[in-house]
Amino acid sequence: MDTIFLFDLDSTVTKQEILPTIAKKIGKQNEMRELTEKTMMGILPFQDSFTSRVKLLSQIPVSEVADLVSDIEVNEEIVEFLKENRESSFIVTSNLDVWIEKLMHKIGMDGRYYCSKAKVEDDRIVKIENILEKESVQSELTSRAKIVAIGDGSNDFDMIRKADIGISFGGVRDIAPSLIDVSDYSIYNETKLRKFLTAIKNGEYQNEQ
Amino acid sequence: MNNKTVIISCAGMGTRLGAGIPKALIDIDGEPLIIHTLKMLDKIEDVRVVVGYQAEKVIEVVKKYRDDVLFVYNHNYQQNGTGASVSLAKRYSKKFILTIDGDLLIHPDDMKEILASEQEFVGVCEPSTDDPVLVGVKDGKVTNFYEKNGPYEWTGITMLEAKKITPTDGHVLKLVEQVLPMDFKIIREKEIDTPNDYKNAIIWVQNNYNS
């Protein structure tokens, strides 16, 4: 059976949290931090929080944000895995298409990601057109593939819960407490994550059951 | 050594000890029990710790010592047994699985020998606990468990070829029974079930594992 890997982007593939890092550049880190923490903990509904966070950053030209995002440090071992397994991997993020395109290109994932969508005029965001619900990705992938999902935040809850193999990754920041209840595994080291995923992919370990 | 997945089962509640923490975290001579075990496993690449009861606490302690452990969740630990924990942890495992109950303290020399072993075995000891599971032995092999006058006690340590066993929800013995008869190894260990076991384990460690 084919295996498909779904990766959260923020503090799973990246080594820093994307929106807070950008907020820092314009001195809005405190507001951003508060919103992000509340969202990770699951006490602020994700859609509301995301809209507020985008608003906070909307004064910066889109092209500038895209540059900042593409400079964000990534987990090299995970990016290596993505490169080796590009045809069976997707990034699944609520972040905006116009902000992450450049980063996706840089890590070799052009066309291999699901994300939220924004409307841009004169290099500014004028409207969020769609906020991605991560669990919708699984229903879109209609094949009989085995789904492996990897994430760390409360917005990864359904993606991890519905996956055949749900992995919460704590290599960058603490895993959201809610994820513990739905994960099959937790991994805290990116080398370990890469090894385990590679073993699942190649069937080099025995015993799928 | 890298054809082995080591599985430490720490999902259960260990109510008889009455400590209010998972038994794997109980302090033995200044260090949590599971750290004593992990220190003997430094050379093993694939170490898995099965967590359930107070999972976050166990994870916190383990990853402070080594962060490349695979944590496996047994979410139904209140209903199922150690066999379920091992069944979950053996998915995507290497050729052999070495299963260790989280409430065991094993003699370091014996652990070395266990890790060097390239074949299946059941770990046994001289009968020592109040309520032992005794094993039946015939022609130098373990043939069954719960043998009334069996010469040895089951320890909670076993090495199995992972592909030979089918998952179970019950006791880990349900997994081992599938592949009997099997060789056995006599292992020096202390199982920590009761306050008295706990006291004895500490003395054992303080005496450099001489009993």
Short mmCIF file of C-alpha atoms in Angstrom, two decimals, chain A residues 207, chain B residues 1-10 37-38 40-50 70 72 82 85-87 89-91 93-102 104 106-124 154-163 165 172 175-176 182-185 187:
data_model
loop_
_atom_site.label_atom_id
_atom_site.label_comp_id
_atom_site.label_asym_id
_atom_site.label_seq_id
_atom_site.Cartn_x
_atom_site.Cartn_y
_atom_site.Cartn_z
CA ASN A 207 5.25 -5.89 11.40
CA MET B 1 22.64 -5.00 18.38
CA ASN B 2 20.81 -2.93 15.84
CA ASN B 3 18.46 -5.70 14.86
CA LYS B 4 16.57 -5.10 18.11
CA THR B 5 13.75 -2.87 19.16
CA VAL B 6 13.66 -2.47 22.93
CA ILE B 7 10.18 -1.89 24.34
CA ILE B 8 9.72 -0.64 27.89
CA SER B 9 6.10 -0.83 29.02
CA CYS B 10 5.26 2.05 31.35
CA THR B 37 17.20 0.93 32.63
CA LEU B 38 17.86 3.53 29.91
CA MET B 40 21.95 0.19 30.13
CA LEU B 41 20.48 0.80 26.68
CA ASP B 42 22.75 3.60 25.47
CA LYS B 43 23.95 1.53 22.51
CA ILE B 44 20.46 0.62 21.35
CA GLU B 45 19.20 2.85 18.57
CA ASP B 46 15.52 1.86 18.63
CA VAL B 47 14.22 2.32 22.17
CA ARG B 48 10.47 2.65 22.63
CA VAL B 49 8.67 3.62 25.78
CA VAL B 50 4.97 2.83 25.99
CA LEU B 70 10.00 6.71 20.30
CA VAL B 72 4.14 4.94 21.92
CA THR B 82 0.89 -5.10 28.93
CA SER B 85 1.29 -2.09 25.05
CA VAL B 86 3.77 -4.44 23.41
CA SER B 87 1.41 -5.05 20.48
CA ALA B 89 4.95 -0.78 20.20
CA LYS B 90 5.97 -3.67 17.97
CA ARG B 91 4.46 -2.08 14.85
CA SER B 93 9.83 -2.74 14.79
CA LYS B 94 13.10 -4.43 13.96
CA LYS B 95 13.63 -8.19 13.68
CA PHE B 96 13.68 -8.82 17.42
CA ILE B 97 11.70 -7.11 20.12
CA LEU B 98 13.07 -7.14 23.64
CA THR B 99 10.20 -6.37 25.98
CA ILE B 100 10.83 -5.11 29.49
CA ASP B 101 8.16 -4.33 32.07
CA GLY B 102 8.57 -0.79 33.35
CA LEU B 104 11.79 -4.02 36.59
CA ILE B 106 17.74 -5.62 35.83
CA HIS B 107 21.30 -6.49 36.78
CA PRO B 108 23.57 -4.50 34.42
CA ASP B 109 25.75 -7.52 33.58
CA ASP B 110 22.71 -9.58 32.71
CA MET B 111 21.39 -6.77 30.55
CA LYS B 112 24.64 -6.79 28.58
CA GLU B 113 24.20 -10.48 27.94
CA ILE B 114 20.57 -10.00 26.95
CA LEU B 115 21.49 -7.30 24.46
CA ALA B 116 24.18 -9.46 22.90
CA SER B 117 21.75 -12.33 22.38
CA GLU B 118 20.65 -13.14 18.85
CA GLN B 119 17.80 -15.47 19.62
CA GLU B 120 14.42 -15.62 21.27
CA PHE B 121 14.18 -16.37 24.96
CA VAL B 122 11.96 -16.05 27.99
CA GLY B 123 13.53 -14.30 30.96
CA VAL B 124 13.08 -16.25 34.20
CA TRP B 154 8.40 -15.39 34.83
CA THR B 155 10.17 -12.02 34.96
CA GLY B 156 8.58 -9.64 32.48
CA ILE B 157 11.57 -9.79 30.13
CA THR B 158 11.40 -11.57 26.83
CA MET B 159 12.98 -11.49 23.39
CA LEU B 160 10.72 -12.37 20.49
CA GLU B 161 10.90 -12.36 16.75
CA ALA B 162 8.36 -9.65 16.05
CA LYS B 163 6.80 -11.11 12.94
CA ILE B 165 3.40 -12.84 17.12
CA VAL B 172 2.04 -9.92 27.65
CA LEU B 175 2.10 -12.91 23.19
CA VAL B 176 4.81 -15.16 24.52
CA MET B 182 11.24 -21.45 23.80
CA ASP B 183 14.68 -21.17 25.38
CA PHE B 184 15.01 -19.35 28.66
CA LYS B 185 17.60 -17.19 30.34
CA ILE B 187 18.10 -13.15 34.87
#
